[in-house]
């Protein structure tokens, strides 16, 4: 076989595997809940799957309130 045929066969095989590996269906059941994602400045944060928004927990609010109550030097 010539090199062009091998290259095209490899590209077609790769494209077939890549398209089979991706899931484009919207499944609401898999979008429920939360996951942890890496934020550029905050580090690991909890993210809501449905909205892709960062989840602020009660502990974070308490920590912010405590740091606001502490006098600055």
N, CA, C, O and CB atoms as a CASP TS submission, in Angstrom:
PFRMAT TS
TARGET T0000
AUTHOR 0000-0000-0000
METHOD Language model
MODEL 1
PARENT N/A
ATOM      1  N   UNK     1       0.850  -1.184   0.000  1.00  0.00           N
ATOM      2  CA  UNK     1       0.000   0.000   0.000  1.00  0.00           C
ATOM      3  C   UNK     1       0.890   1.239   0.000  1.00  0.00           C
ATOM      4  O   UNK     1       1.988   1.239   0.556  1.00  0.00           O
ATOM      5  CB  UNK     1      -0.964   0.003   1.228  1.00  0.00           C
ATOM      6  N   UNK     2       0.405   2.256  -0.615  1.00  0.00           N
ATOM      7  CA  UNK     2       1.219   3.475  -0.605  1.00  0.00           C
ATOM      8  C   UNK     2       0.944   4.290   0.659  1.00  0.00           C
ATOM      9  O   UNK     2      -0.007   4.019   1.393  1.00  0.00           O
ATOM     10  CB  UNK     2       0.936   4.328  -1.865  1.00  0.00           C
ATOM     11  N   UNK     3       1.771   5.268   0.894  1.00  0.00           N
ATOM     12  CA  UNK     3       1.703   6.043   2.142  1.00  0.00           C
ATOM     13  C   UNK     3       0.410   6.842   2.256  1.00  0.00           C
ATOM     14  O   UNK     3      -0.130   6.998   3.351  1.00  0.00           O
ATOM     15  CB  UNK     3       2.893   6.987   2.238  1.00  0.00           C
ATOM     16  N   UNK     4      -0.091   7.352   1.124  1.00  0.00           N
ATOM     17  CA  UNK     4      -1.320   8.145   1.156  1.00  0.00           C
ATOM     18  C   UNK     4      -2.504   7.283   1.589  1.00  0.00           C
ATOM     19  O   UNK     4      -3.334   7.727   2.383  1.00  0.00           O
ATOM     20  CB  UNK     4      -1.593   8.774  -0.225  1.00  0.00           C
ATOM     21  N   UNK     5      -2.589   6.071   1.082  1.00  0.00           N
ATOM     22  CA  UNK     5      -3.697   5.180   1.447  1.00  0.00           C
ATOM     23  C   UNK     5      -3.638   4.812   2.923  1.00  0.00           C
ATOM     24  O   UNK     5      -4.672   4.755   3.589  1.00  0.00           O
ATOM     25  CB  UNK     5      -3.670   3.906   0.588  1.00  0.00           C
ATOM     26  N   UNK     6      -2.447   4.563   3.438  1.00  0.00           N
ATOM     27  CA  UNK     6      -2.293   4.227   4.852  1.00  0.00           C
ATOM     28  C   UNK     6      -2.676   5.421   5.728  1.00  0.00           C
ATOM     29  O   UNK     6      -3.330   5.261   6.758  1.00  0.00           O
ATOM     30  CB  UNK     6      -0.844   3.783   5.150  1.00  0.00           C
ATOM     31  N   UNK     7      -2.263   6.614   5.310  1.00  0.00           N
ATOM     32  CA  UNK     7      -2.595   7.825   6.063  1.00  0.00           C
ATOM     33  C   UNK     7      -4.102   8.066   6.083  1.00  0.00           C
ATOM     34  O   UNK     7      -4.672   8.372   7.130  1.00  0.00           O
ATOM     35  CB  UNK     7      -1.876   9.041   5.463  1.00  0.00           C
ATOM     36  N   UNK     8      -4.742   7.930   4.933  1.00  0.00           N
ATOM     37  CA  UNK     8      -6.197   8.130   4.867  1.00  0.00           C
ATOM     38  C   UNK     8      -6.943   7.075   5.668  1.00  0.00           C
ATOM     39  O   UNK     8      -7.934   7.384   6.331  1.00  0.00           O
ATOM     40  CB  UNK     8      -6.673   8.108   3.415  1.00  0.00           C
ATOM     41  N   UNK     9      -6.481   5.841   5.614  1.00  0.00           N
ATOM     42  CA  UNK     9      -7.104   4.773   6.390  1.00  0.00           C
ATOM     43  C   UNK     9      -6.954   5.037   7.889  1.00  0.00           C
ATOM     44  O   UNK     9      -7.900   4.835   8.650  1.00  0.00           O
ATOM     45  CB  UNK     9      -6.487   3.412   6.024  1.00  0.00           C
ATOM     46  N   UNK    10      -5.789   5.481   8.312  1.00  0.00           N
ATOM     47  CA  UNK    10      -5.560   5.809   9.720  1.00  0.00           C
ATOM     48  C   UNK    10      -6.419   6.972  10.182  1.00  0.00           C
ATOM     49  O   UNK    10      -6.971   6.949  11.282  1.00  0.00           O
ATOM     50  CB  UNK    10      -4.100   6.133   9.951  1.00  0.00           C
ATOM     51  N   UNK    11      -6.531   8.002   9.328  1.00  0.00           N
ATOM     52  CA  UNK    11      -7.351   9.163   9.678  1.00  0.00           C
ATOM     53  C   UNK    11      -8.824   8.779   9.785  1.00  0.00           C
ATOM     54  O   UNK    11      -9.522   9.247  10.685  1.00  0.00           O
ATOM     55  CB  UNK    11      -7.171  10.278   8.639  1.00  0.00           C
ATOM     56  N   UNK    12      -9.298   7.933   8.876  1.00  0.00           N
ATOM     57  CA  UNK    12     -10.692   7.498   8.921  1.00  0.00           C
ATOM     58  C   UNK    12     -10.964   6.661  10.167  1.00  0.00           C
ATOM     59  O   UNK    12     -12.009   6.802  10.802  1.00  0.00           O
ATOM     60  CB  UNK    12     -11.044   6.698   7.662  1.00  0.00           C
ATOM     61  N   UNK    13     -10.026   5.798  10.510  1.00  0.00           N
ATOM     62  CA  UNK    13     -10.172   4.982  11.709  1.00  0.00           C
ATOM     63  C   UNK    13     -10.191   5.848  12.959  1.00  0.00           C
ATOM     64  O   UNK    13     -11.010   5.638  13.854  1.00  0.00           O
ATOM     65  CB  UNK    13      -9.045   3.957  11.796  1.00  0.00           C
ATOM     66  N   UNK    14      -9.292   6.816  13.020  1.00  0.00           N
ATOM     67  CA  UNK    14      -9.247   7.723  14.169  1.00  0.00           C
ATOM     68  C   UNK    14     -10.524   8.541  14.279  1.00  0.00           C
ATOM     69  O   UNK    14     -11.053   8.708  15.378  1.00  0.00           O
ATOM     70  CB  UNK    14      -8.041   8.653  14.066  1.00  0.00           C
ATOM     71  N   UNK    15     -11.030   9.054  13.163  1.00  0.00           N
ATOM     72  CA  UNK    15     -12.260   9.847  13.180  1.00  0.00           C
ATOM     73  C   UNK    15     -13.450   9.002  13.622  1.00  0.00           C
ATOM     74  O   UNK    15     -14.321   9.489  14.343  1.00  0.00           O
ATOM     75  CB  UNK    15     -12.527  10.449  11.795  1.00  0.00           C
ATOM     76  N   UNK    16     -13.495   7.752  13.199  1.00  0.00           N
ATOM     77  CA  UNK    16     -14.591   6.874  13.603  1.00  0.00           C
ATOM     78  C   UNK    16     -14.582   6.594  15.091  1.00  0.00           C
ATOM     79  O   UNK    16     -15.631   6.614  15.734  1.00  0.00           O
ATOM     80  CB  UNK    16     -14.524   5.575  12.845  1.00  0.00           C
ATOM     81  N   UNK    17     -13.412   6.332  15.643  1.00  0.00           N
ATOM     82  CA  UNK    17     -13.285   6.072  17.074  1.00  0.00           C
ATOM     83  C   UNK    17     -13.594   7.328  17.875  1.00  0.00           C
ATOM     84  O   UNK    17     -14.261   7.262  18.907  1.00  0.00           O
ATOM     85  CB  UNK    17     -11.878   5.561  17.408  1.00  0.00           C
ATOM     86  N   UNK    18     -13.107   8.480  17.399  1.00  0.00           N
ATOM     87  CA  UNK    18     -13.343   9.735  18.115  1.00  0.00           C
ATOM     88  C   UNK    18     -14.826  10.104  18.115  1.00  0.00           C
ATOM     89  O   UNK    18     -15.347  10.580  19.124  1.00  0.00           O
ATOM     90  CB  UNK    18     -12.521  10.867  17.489  1.00  0.00           C
ATOM     91  N   UNK    19     -15.501   9.888  16.996  1.00  0.00           N
ATOM     92  CA  UNK    19     -16.927  10.232  16.954  1.00  0.00           C
ATOM     93  C   UNK    19     -17.752   9.264  17.790  1.00  0.00           C
ATOM     94  O   UNK    19     -18.781   9.651  18.343  1.00  0.00           O
ATOM     95  CB  UNK    19     -17.434  10.235  15.508  1.00  0.00           C
ATOM     96  N   UNK    20     -17.319   8.017  17.891  1.00  0.00           N
ATOM     97  CA  UNK    20     -18.040   7.048  18.719  1.00  0.00           C
ATOM     98  C   UNK    20     -17.820   7.318  20.202  1.00  0.00           C
ATOM     99  O   UNK    20     -18.667   6.974  21.027  1.00  0.00           O
ATOM    100  CB  UNK    20     -17.600   5.621  18.376  1.00  0.00           C
ATOM    101  N   UNK    21     -16.696   7.928  20.545  1.00  0.00           N
ATOM    102  CA  UNK    21     -16.375   8.170  21.949  1.00  0.00           C
ATOM    103  C   UNK    21     -17.104   9.388  22.501  1.00  0.00           C
ATOM    104  O   UNK    21     -17.298   9.484  23.713  1.00  0.00           O
ATOM    105  CB  UNK    21     -14.882   8.349  22.117  1.00  0.00           C
ATOM    106  N   UNK    22     -17.508  10.315  21.648  1.00  0.00           N
ATOM    107  CA  UNK    22     -18.196  11.506  22.123  1.00  0.00           C
ATOM    108  C   UNK    22     -19.684  11.249  22.203  1.00  0.00           C
ATOM    109  O   UNK    22     -20.252  10.565  21.351  1.00  0.00           O
ATOM    110  CB  UNK    22     -17.909  12.701  21.215  1.00  0.00           C
ATOM    111  N   UNK    23     -20.314  11.799  23.228  1.00  0.00           N
ATOM    112  CA  UNK    23     -21.744  11.632  23.430  1.00  0.00           C
ATOM    113  C   UNK    23     -22.392  12.991  23.289  1.00  0.00           C
ATOM    114  O   UNK    23     -22.152  13.875  24.112  1.00  0.00           O
ATOM    115  CB  UNK    23     -22.059  10.996  24.816  1.00  0.00           C
ATOM    116  N   UNK    24     -23.202  13.177  22.272  1.00  0.00           N
ATOM    117  CA  UNK    24     -23.818  14.478  22.036  1.00  0.00           C
ATOM    118  C   UNK    24     -25.251  14.541  22.536  1.00  0.00           C
ATOM    119  O   UNK    24     -25.898  15.580  22.401  1.00  0.00           O
ATOM    120  CB  UNK    24     -23.780  14.806  20.566  1.00  0.00           C
ATOM    121  N   UNK    25     -25.767  13.458  23.111  1.00  0.00           N
ATOM    122  CA  UNK    25     -27.139  13.463  23.618  1.00  0.00           C
ATOM    123  C   UNK    25     -27.211  14.233  24.926  1.00  0.00           C
ATOM    124  O   UNK    25     -26.305  14.153  25.756  1.00  0.00           O
ATOM    125  CB  UNK    25     -27.657  12.025  23.814  1.00  0.00           C
ATOM    126  N   UNK    26     -28.287  14.973  25.102  1.00  0.00           N
ATOM    127  CA  UNK    26     -28.517  15.678  26.358  1.00  0.00           C
ATOM    128  C   UNK    26     -29.291  14.768  27.287  1.00  0.00           C
ATOM    129  O   UNK    26     -30.469  14.499  27.052  1.00  0.00           O
ATOM    130  CB  UNK    26     -29.277  17.011  26.129  1.00  0.00           C
ATOM    131  N   UNK    27     -28.653  14.297  28.326  1.00  0.00           N
ATOM    132  CA  UNK    27     -29.282  13.391  29.275  1.00  0.00           C
ATOM    133  C   UNK    27     -29.450  14.120  30.605  1.00  0.00           C
ATOM    134  O   UNK    27     -28.466  14.317  31.319  1.00  0.00           O
ATOM    135  CB  UNK    27     -28.442  12.087  29.451  1.00  0.00           C
ATOM    136  N   UNK    28     -30.675  14.526  30.956  1.00  0.00           N
ATOM    137  CA  UNK    28     -30.865  15.291  32.190  1.00  0.00           C
ATOM    138  C   UNK    28     -30.438  14.542  33.450  1.00  0.00           C
ATOM    139  O   UNK    28     -30.020  15.168  34.424  1.00  0.00           O
ATOM    140  CB  UNK    28     -32.305  15.683  32.319  1.00  0.00           C
ATOM    141  N   UNK    29     -30.534  13.236  33.444  1.00  0.00           N
ATOM    142  CA  UNK    29     -30.168  12.481  34.645  1.00  0.00           C
ATOM    143  C   UNK    29     -28.676  12.577  34.923  1.00  0.00           C
ATOM    144  O   UNK    29     -28.266  12.614  36.083  1.00  0.00           O
ATOM    145  CB  UNK    29     -30.579  11.016  34.500  1.00  0.00           C
ATOM    146  N   UNK    30     -27.859  12.617  33.875  1.00  0.00           N
ATOM    147  CA  UNK    30     -26.420  12.696  34.086  1.00  0.00           C
ATOM    148  C   UNK    30     -25.985  14.124  34.417  1.00  0.00           C
ATOM    149  O   UNK    30     -24.862  14.330  34.877  1.00  0.00           O
ATOM    150  CB  UNK    30     -25.677  12.195  32.849  1.00  0.00           C
ATOM    151  N   UNK    31     -26.846  15.100  34.195  1.00  0.00           N
ATOM    152  CA  UNK    31     -26.511  16.496  34.464  1.00  0.00           C
ATOM    153  C   UNK    31     -26.899  16.925  35.878  1.00  0.00           C
ATOM    154  O   UNK    31     -26.682  18.079  36.248  1.00  0.00           O
ATOM    155  CB  UNK    31     -27.194  17.393  33.455  1.00  0.00           C
ATOM    156  N   UNK    32     -27.459  16.032  36.659  1.00  0.00           N
ATOM    157  CA  UNK    32     -27.867  16.406  38.004  1.00  0.00           C
ATOM    158  C   UNK    32     -26.690  16.282  38.959  1.00  0.00           C
ATOM    159  O   UNK    32     -25.776  15.492  38.727  1.00  0.00           O
ATOM    160  CB  UNK    32     -29.039  15.536  38.477  1.00  0.00           C
ATOM    161  N   UNK    33     -26.714  17.050  40.014  1.00  0.00           N
ATOM    162  CA  UNK    33     -25.675  16.960  41.026  1.00  0.00           C
ATOM    163  C   UNK    33     -24.564  17.972  40.817  1.00  0.00           C
ATOM    164  O   UNK    33     -24.723  18.971  40.114  1.00  0.00           O
ATOM    165  CB  UNK    33     -25.098  15.579  41.043  1.00  0.00           C
ATOM    166  N   UNK    34     -23.451  17.688  41.438  1.00  0.00           N
ATOM    167  CA  UNK    34     -22.314  18.587  41.367  1.00  0.00           C
ATOM    168  C   UNK    34     -21.040  17.803  41.085  1.00  0.00           C
ATOM    169  O   UNK    34     -21.001  16.579  41.204  1.00  0.00           O
ATOM    170  CB  UNK    34     -22.177  19.388  42.665  1.00  0.00           C
ATOM    171  N   UNK    35     -20.007  18.536  40.711  1.00  0.00           N
ATOM    172  CA  UNK    35     -18.684  17.962  40.536  1.00  0.00           C
ATOM    173  C   UNK    35     -17.665  19.003  40.973  1.00  0.00           C
ATOM    174  O   UNK    35     -18.018  20.162  41.190  1.00  0.00           O
ATOM    175  CB  UNK    35     -18.443  17.514  39.057  1.00  0.00           C
ATOM    176  N   UNK    36     -16.425  18.610  41.102  1.00  0.00           N
ATOM    177  CA  UNK    36     -15.375  19.543  41.492  1.00  0.00           C
ATOM    178  C   UNK    36     -14.559  19.905  40.269  1.00  0.00           C
ATOM    179  O   UNK    36     -14.115  19.031  39.525  1.00  0.00           O
ATOM    180  CB  UNK    36     -14.474  18.944  42.597  1.00  0.00           C
ATOM    181  N   UNK    37     -14.363  21.210  40.064  1.00  0.00           N
ATOM    182  CA  UNK    37     -13.590  21.702  38.933  1.00  0.00           C
ATOM    183  C   UNK    37     -12.480  22.621  39.424  1.00  0.00           C
ATOM    184  O   UNK    37     -12.525  23.133  40.543  1.00  0.00           O
ATOM    185  CB  UNK    37     -14.498  22.437  37.929  1.00  0.00           C
ATOM    186  N   UNK    38     -11.494  22.818  38.575  1.00  0.00           N
ATOM    187  CA  UNK    38     -10.349  23.651  38.922  1.00  0.00           C
ATOM    188  C   UNK    38     -10.604  25.083  38.499  1.00  0.00           C
ATOM    189  O   UNK    38     -10.775  25.360  37.311  1.00  0.00           O
ATOM    190  CB  UNK    38      -9.065  23.117  38.269  1.00  0.00           C
ATOM    191  N   UNK    39     -10.631  26.000  39.462  1.00  0.00           N
ATOM    192  CA  UNK    39     -10.793  27.423  39.208  1.00  0.00           C
ATOM    193  C   UNK    39      -9.404  28.038  39.124  1.00  0.00           C
ATOM    194  O   UNK    39      -8.523  27.659  39.896  1.00  0.00           O
ATOM    195  CB  UNK    39     -11.657  28.113  40.319  1.00  0.00           C
ATOM    196  N   UNK    40      -9.181  28.986  38.197  1.00  0.00           N
ATOM    197  CA  UNK    40      -7.834  29.541  38.040  1.00  0.00           C
ATOM    198  C   UNK    40      -7.270  30.213  39.286  1.00  0.00           C
ATOM    199  O   UNK    40      -6.067  30.134  39.535  1.00  0.00           O
ATOM    200  CB  UNK    40      -7.840  30.522  36.933  1.00  0.00           C
ATOM    201  N   UNK    41      -8.113  30.869  40.067  1.00  0.00           N
ATOM    202  CA  UNK    41      -7.626  31.589  41.247  1.00  0.00           C
ATOM    203  C   UNK    41      -7.990  30.921  42.563  1.00  0.00           C
ATOM    204  O   UNK    41      -7.241  31.027  43.534  1.00  0.00           O
ATOM    205  CB  UNK    41      -8.163  32.984  41.242  1.00  0.00           C
ATOM    206  N   UNK    42      -9.119  30.240  42.615  1.00  0.00           N
ATOM    207  CA  UNK    42      -9.610  29.683  43.871  1.00  0.00           C
ATOM    208  C   UNK    42      -9.198  28.238  44.103  1.00  0.00           C
ATOM    209  O   UNK    42      -9.348  27.733  45.216  1.00  0.00           O
ATOM    210  CB  UNK    42     -11.095  29.779  43.912  1.00  0.00           C
ATOM    211  N   UNK    43      -8.691  27.571  43.100  1.00  0.00           N
ATOM    212  CA  UNK    43      -8.340  26.153  43.247  1.00  0.00           C
ATOM    213  C   UNK    43      -9.549  25.283  42.953  1.00  0.00           C
ATOM    214  O   UNK    43     -10.349  25.604  42.074  1.00  0.00           O
ATOM    215  CB  UNK    43      -7.804  25.862  44.667  1.00  0.00           C
ATOM    216  N   UNK    44      -9.686  24.185  43.681  1.00  0.00           N
ATOM    217  CA  UNK    44     -10.797  23.268  43.450  1.00  0.00           C
ATOM    218  C   UNK    44     -12.084  23.832  44.054  1.00  0.00           C
ATOM    219  O   UNK    44     -12.133  24.152  45.242  1.00  0.00           O
ATOM    220  CB  UNK    44     -10.485  21.878  44.045  1.00  0.00           C
ATOM    221  N   UNK    45     -13.118  23.950  43.232  1.00  0.00           N
ATOM    222  CA  UNK    45     -14.407  24.466  43.678  1.00  0.00           C
ATOM    223  C   UNK    45     -15.507  23.484  43.263  1.00  0.00           C
ATOM    224  O   UNK    45     -15.346  22.719  42.313  1.00  0.00           O
ATOM    225  CB  UNK    45     -14.674  25.886  43.087  1.00  0.00           C
ATOM    226  N   UNK    46     -16.618  23.518  43.986  1.00  0.00           N
ATOM    227  CA  UNK    46     -17.773  22.678  43.666  1.00  0.00           C
ATOM    228  C   UNK    46     -18.595  23.390  42.596  1.00  0.00           C
ATOM    229  O   UNK    46     -18.890  24.579  42.719  1.00  0.00           O
ATOM    230  CB  UNK    46     -18.642  22.382  44.945  1.00  0.00           C
ATOM    231  N   UNK    47     -18.967  22.646  41.533  1.00  0.00           N
ATOM    232  CA  UNK    47     -19.677  23.220  40.396  1.00  0.00           C
ATOM    233  C   UNK    47     -20.969  22.448  40.171  1.00  0.00           C
ATOM    234  O   UNK    47     -20.980  21.217  40.212  1.00  0.00           O
ATOM    235  CB  UNK    47     -18.796  23.202  39.120  1.00  0.00           C
ATOM    236  N   UNK    48     -22.060  23.179  39.932  1.00  0.00           N
ATOM    237  CA  UNK    48     -23.351  22.567  39.635  1.00  0.00           C
ATOM    238  C   UNK    48     -23.351  22.091  38.185  1.00  0.00           C
ATOM    239  O   UNK    48     -23.015  22.856  37.281  1.00  0.00           O
ATOM    240  CB  UNK    48     -24.518  23.567  39.893  1.00  0.00           C
ATOM    241  N   UNK    49     -23.728  20.828  37.959  1.00  0.00           N
ATOM    242  CA  UNK    49     -23.698  20.275  36.604  1.00  0.00           C
ATOM    243  C   UNK    49     -24.737  20.916  35.686  1.00  0.00           C
ATOM    244  O   UNK    49     -24.467  21.098  34.499  1.00  0.00           O
ATOM    245  CB  UNK    49     -23.920  18.779  36.654  1.00  0.00           C
ATOM    246  N   UNK    50     -25.898  21.258  36.194  1.00  0.00           N
ATOM    247  CA  UNK    50     -26.969  21.779  35.353  1.00  0.00           C
ATOM    248  C   UNK    50     -26.664  23.182  34.850  1.00  0.00           C
ATOM    249  O   UNK    50     -26.960  23.504  33.699  1.00  0.00           O
ATOM    250  CB  UNK    50     -28.277  21.780  36.116  1.00  0.00           C
ATOM    251  N   UNK    51     -26.078  24.018  35.694  1.00  0.00           N
ATOM    252  CA  UNK    51     -25.839  25.409  35.312  1.00  0.00           C
ATOM    253  C   UNK    51     -24.371  25.741  35.080  1.00  0.00           C
ATOM    254  O   UNK    51     -24.056  26.823  34.585  1.00  0.00           O
ATOM    255  CB  UNK    51     -26.382  26.315  36.365  1.00  0.00           C
ATOM    256  N   UNK    52     -23.477  24.838  35.426  1.00  0.00           N
ATOM    257  CA  UNK    52     -22.027  25.069  35.368  1.00  0.00           C
ATOM    258  C   UNK    52     -21.622  26.304  36.180  1.00  0.00           C
ATOM    259  O   UNK    52     -20.676  27.009  35.829  1.00  0.00           O
ATOM    260  CB  UNK    52     -21.573  25.232  33.907  1.00  0.00           C
ATOM    261  N   UNK    53     -22.343  26.547  37.252  1.00  0.00           N
ATOM    262  CA  UNK    53     -22.049  27.665  38.138  1.00  0.00           C
ATOM    263  C   UNK    53     -21.395  27.141  39.414  1.00  0.00           C
ATOM    264  O   UNK    53     -21.681  26.032  39.866  1.00  0.00           O
ATOM    265  CB  UNK    53     -23.339  28.465  38.467  1.00  0.00           C
ATOM    266  N   UNK    54     -20.516  27.958  39.981  1.00  0.00           N
ATOM    267  CA  UNK    54     -19.844  27.567  41.212  1.00  0.00           C
ATOM    268  C   UNK    54     -20.853  27.559  42.354  1.00  0.00           C
ATOM    269  O   UNK    54     -21.663  28.478  42.477  1.00  0.00           O
ATOM    270  CB  UNK    54     -18.662  28.519  41.526  1.00  0.00           C
ATOM    271  N   UNK    55     -20.805  26.543  43.175  1.00  0.00           N
ATOM    272  CA  UNK    55     -21.712  26.401  44.302  1.00  0.00           C
ATOM    273  C   UNK    55     -21.057  27.014  45.530  1.00  0.00           C
ATOM    274  O   UNK    55     -19.941  26.649  45.901  1.00  0.00           O
ATOM    275  CB  UNK    55     -22.077  24.910  44.548  1.00  0.00           C
ATOM    276  N   UNK    56     -21.762  27.950  46.156  1.00  0.00           N
ATOM    277  CA  UNK    56     -21.274  28.577  47.379  1.00  0.00           C
ATOM    278  C   UNK    56     -21.963  27.892  48.542  1.00  0.00           C
ATOM    279  O   UNK    56     -23.191  27.874  48.626  1.00  0.00           O
ATOM    280  CB  UNK    56     -21.536  30.125  47.388  1.00  0.00           C
ATOM    281  N   UNK    57     -21.177  27.336  49.428  1.00  0.00           N
ATOM    282  CA  UNK    57     -21.747  26.609  50.557  1.00  0.00           C
ATOM    283  C   UNK    57     -21.839  27.508  51.777  1.00  0.00           C
ATOM    284  O   UNK    57     -21.280  28.606  51.795  1.00  0.00           O
ATOM    285  CB  UNK    57     -20.913  25.365  50.876  1.00  0.00           C
ATOM    286  N   UNK    58     -22.538  27.043  52.787  1.00  0.00           N
ATOM    287  CA  UNK    58     -22.702  27.806  54.016  1.00  0.00           C
ATOM    288  C   UNK    58     -21.346  28.047  54.674  1.00  0.00           C
ATOM    289  O   UNK    58     -21.108  29.113  55.242  1.00  0.00           O
ATOM    290  CB  UNK    58     -23.648  27.077  54.983  1.00  0.00           C
ATOM    291  N   UNK    59     -20.479  27.077  54.598  1.00  0.00           N
ATOM    292  CA  UNK    59     -19.159  27.208  55.218  1.00  0.00           C
ATOM    293  C   UNK    59     -18.370  28.356  54.577  1.00  0.00           C
ATOM    294  O   UNK    59     -17.685  29.105  55.274  1.00  0.00           O
ATOM    295  CB  UNK    59     -18.371  25.885  55.094  1.00  0.00           C
ATOM    296  N   UNK    60     -18.467  28.491  53.260  1.00  0.00           N
ATOM    297  CA  UNK    60     -17.789  29.590  52.578  1.00  0.00           C
ATOM    298  C   UNK    60     -18.348  30.940  53.015  1.00  0.00           C
ATOM    299  O   UNK    60     -17.599  31.903  53.179  1.00  0.00           O
ATOM    300  CB  UNK    60     -17.919  29.436  51.063  1.00  0.00           C
ATOM    301  N   UNK    61     -19.665  31.007  53.204  1.00  0.00           N
ATOM    302  CA  UNK    61     -20.284  32.261  53.648  1.00  0.00           C
ATOM    303  C   UNK    61     -19.835  32.597  55.066  1.00  0.00           C
ATOM    304  O   UNK    61     -19.555  33.756  55.372  1.00  0.00           O
ATOM    305  CB  UNK    61     -21.828  32.162  53.582  1.00  0.00           C
ATOM    306  N   UNK    62     -19.767  31.592  55.929  1.00  0.00           N
ATOM    307  CA  UNK    62     -19.321  31.830  57.300  1.00  0.00           C
ATOM    308  C   UNK    62     -17.863  32.285  57.329  1.00  0.00           C
ATOM    309  O   UNK    62     -17.503  33.174  58.101  1.00  0.00           O
ATOM    310  CB  UNK    62     -19.496  30.561  58.147  1.00  0.00           C
ATOM    311  N   UNK    63     -17.036  31.685  56.500  1.00  0.00           N
ATOM    312  CA  UNK    63     -15.627  32.050  56.434  1.00  0.00           C
ATOM    313  C   UNK    63     -15.476  33.500  55.944  1.00  0.00           C
ATOM    314  O   UNK    63     -14.638  34.240  56.458  1.00  0.00           O
ATOM    315  CB  UNK    63     -14.860  31.076  55.502  1.00  0.00           C
ATOM    316  N   UNK    64     -16.289  33.909  54.948  1.00  0.00           N
ATOM    317  CA  UNK    64     -16.230  35.266  54.446  1.00  0.00           C
ATOM    318  C   UNK    64     -16.697  36.251  55.522  1.00  0.00           C
ATOM    319  O   UNK    64     -16.118  37.327  55.675  1.00  0.00           O
ATOM    320  CB  UNK    64     -17.084  35.405  53.176  1.00  0.00           C
ATOM    321  N   UNK    65     -17.739  35.885  56.262  1.00  0.00           N
ATOM    322  CA  UNK    65     -18.216  36.748  57.323  1.00  0.00           C
ATOM    323  C   UNK    65     -17.197  36.895  58.434  1.00  0.00           C
ATOM    324  O   UNK    65     -17.029  37.979  58.993  1.00  0.00           O
ATOM    325  CB  UNK    65     -19.505  36.220  57.878  1.00  0.00           C
ATOM    326  N   UNK    66     -16.518  35.805  58.755  1.00  0.00           N
ATOM    327  CA  UNK    66     -15.502  35.846  59.814  1.00  0.00           C
ATOM    328  C   UNK    66     -14.313  36.692  59.379  1.00  0.00           C
ATOM    329  O   UNK    66     -13.753  37.424  60.196  1.00  0.00           O
ATOM    330  CB  UNK    66     -15.036  34.421  60.179  1.00  0.00           C
ATOM    331  N   UNK    67     -13.920  36.610  58.133  1.00  0.00           N
ATOM    332  CA  UNK    67     -12.778  37.428  57.687  1.00  0.00           C
ATOM    333  C   UNK    67     -13.167  38.891  57.576  1.00  0.00           C
ATOM    334  O   UNK    67     -12.320  39.766  57.755  1.00  0.00           O
ATOM    335  CB  UNK    67     -12.247  36.926  56.334  1.00  0.00           C
ATOM    336  N   UNK    68     -14.434  39.177  57.284  1.00  0.00           N
ATOM    337  CA  UNK    68     -14.894  40.566  57.232  1.00  0.00           C
ATOM    338  C   UNK    68     -14.973  41.163  58.633  1.00  0.00           C
ATOM    339  O   UNK    68     -14.761  42.364  58.803  1.00  0.00           O
ATOM    340  CB  UNK    68     -16.264  40.654  56.542  1.00  0.00           C
ATOM    341  N   UNK    69     -15.275  40.343  59.638  1.00  0.00           N
ATOM    342  CA  UNK    69     -15.389  40.816  61.009  1.00  0.00           C
ATOM    343  C   UNK    69     -14.020  41.028  61.654  1.00  0.00           C
ATOM    344  O   UNK    69     -13.900  41.780  62.622  1.00  0.00           O
ATOM    345  CB  UNK    69     -16.202  39.833  61.831  1.00  0.00           C
ATOM    346  N   UNK    70     -12.998  40.376  61.128  1.00  0.00           N
ATOM    347  CA  UNK    70     -11.650  40.507  61.692  1.00  0.00           C
ATOM    348  C   UNK    70     -11.072  41.861  61.266  1.00  0.00           C
ATOM    349  O   UNK    70     -11.044  42.174  60.076  1.00  0.00           O
ATOM    350  CB  UNK    70     -10.718  39.325  61.224  1.00  0.00           C
ATOM    351  N   UNK    71     -10.612  42.661  62.229  1.00  0.00           N
ATOM    352  CA  UNK    71     -10.047  43.971  61.868  1.00  0.00           C
ATOM    353  C   UNK    71      -8.729  43.801  61.104  1.00  0.00           C
ATOM    354  O   UNK    71      -7.921  42.920  61.400  1.00  0.00           O
ATOM    355  CB  UNK    71      -9.818  44.833  63.138  1.00  0.00           C
ATOM    356  N   UNK    72      -8.548  44.664  60.125  1.00  0.00           N
ATOM    357  CA  UNK    72      -7.295  44.607  59.349  1.00  0.00           C
ATOM    358  C   UNK    72      -6.203  45.356  60.087  1.00  0.00           C
ATOM    359  O   UNK    72      -6.484  46.261  60.873  1.00  0.00           O
ATOM    360  CB  UNK    72      -7.488  45.203  57.926  1.00  0.00           C
ATOM    361  N   UNK    73      -4.984  44.987  59.842  1.00  0.00           N
ATOM    362  CA  UNK    73      -3.847  45.601  60.541  1.00  0.00           C
ATOM    363  C   UNK    73      -3.352  46.814  59.834  1.00  0.00           C
ATOM    364  O   UNK    73      -2.400  47.449  60.289  1.00  0.00           O
ATOM    365  CB  UNK    73      -2.722  44.622  60.694  1.00  0.00           C
TER
END
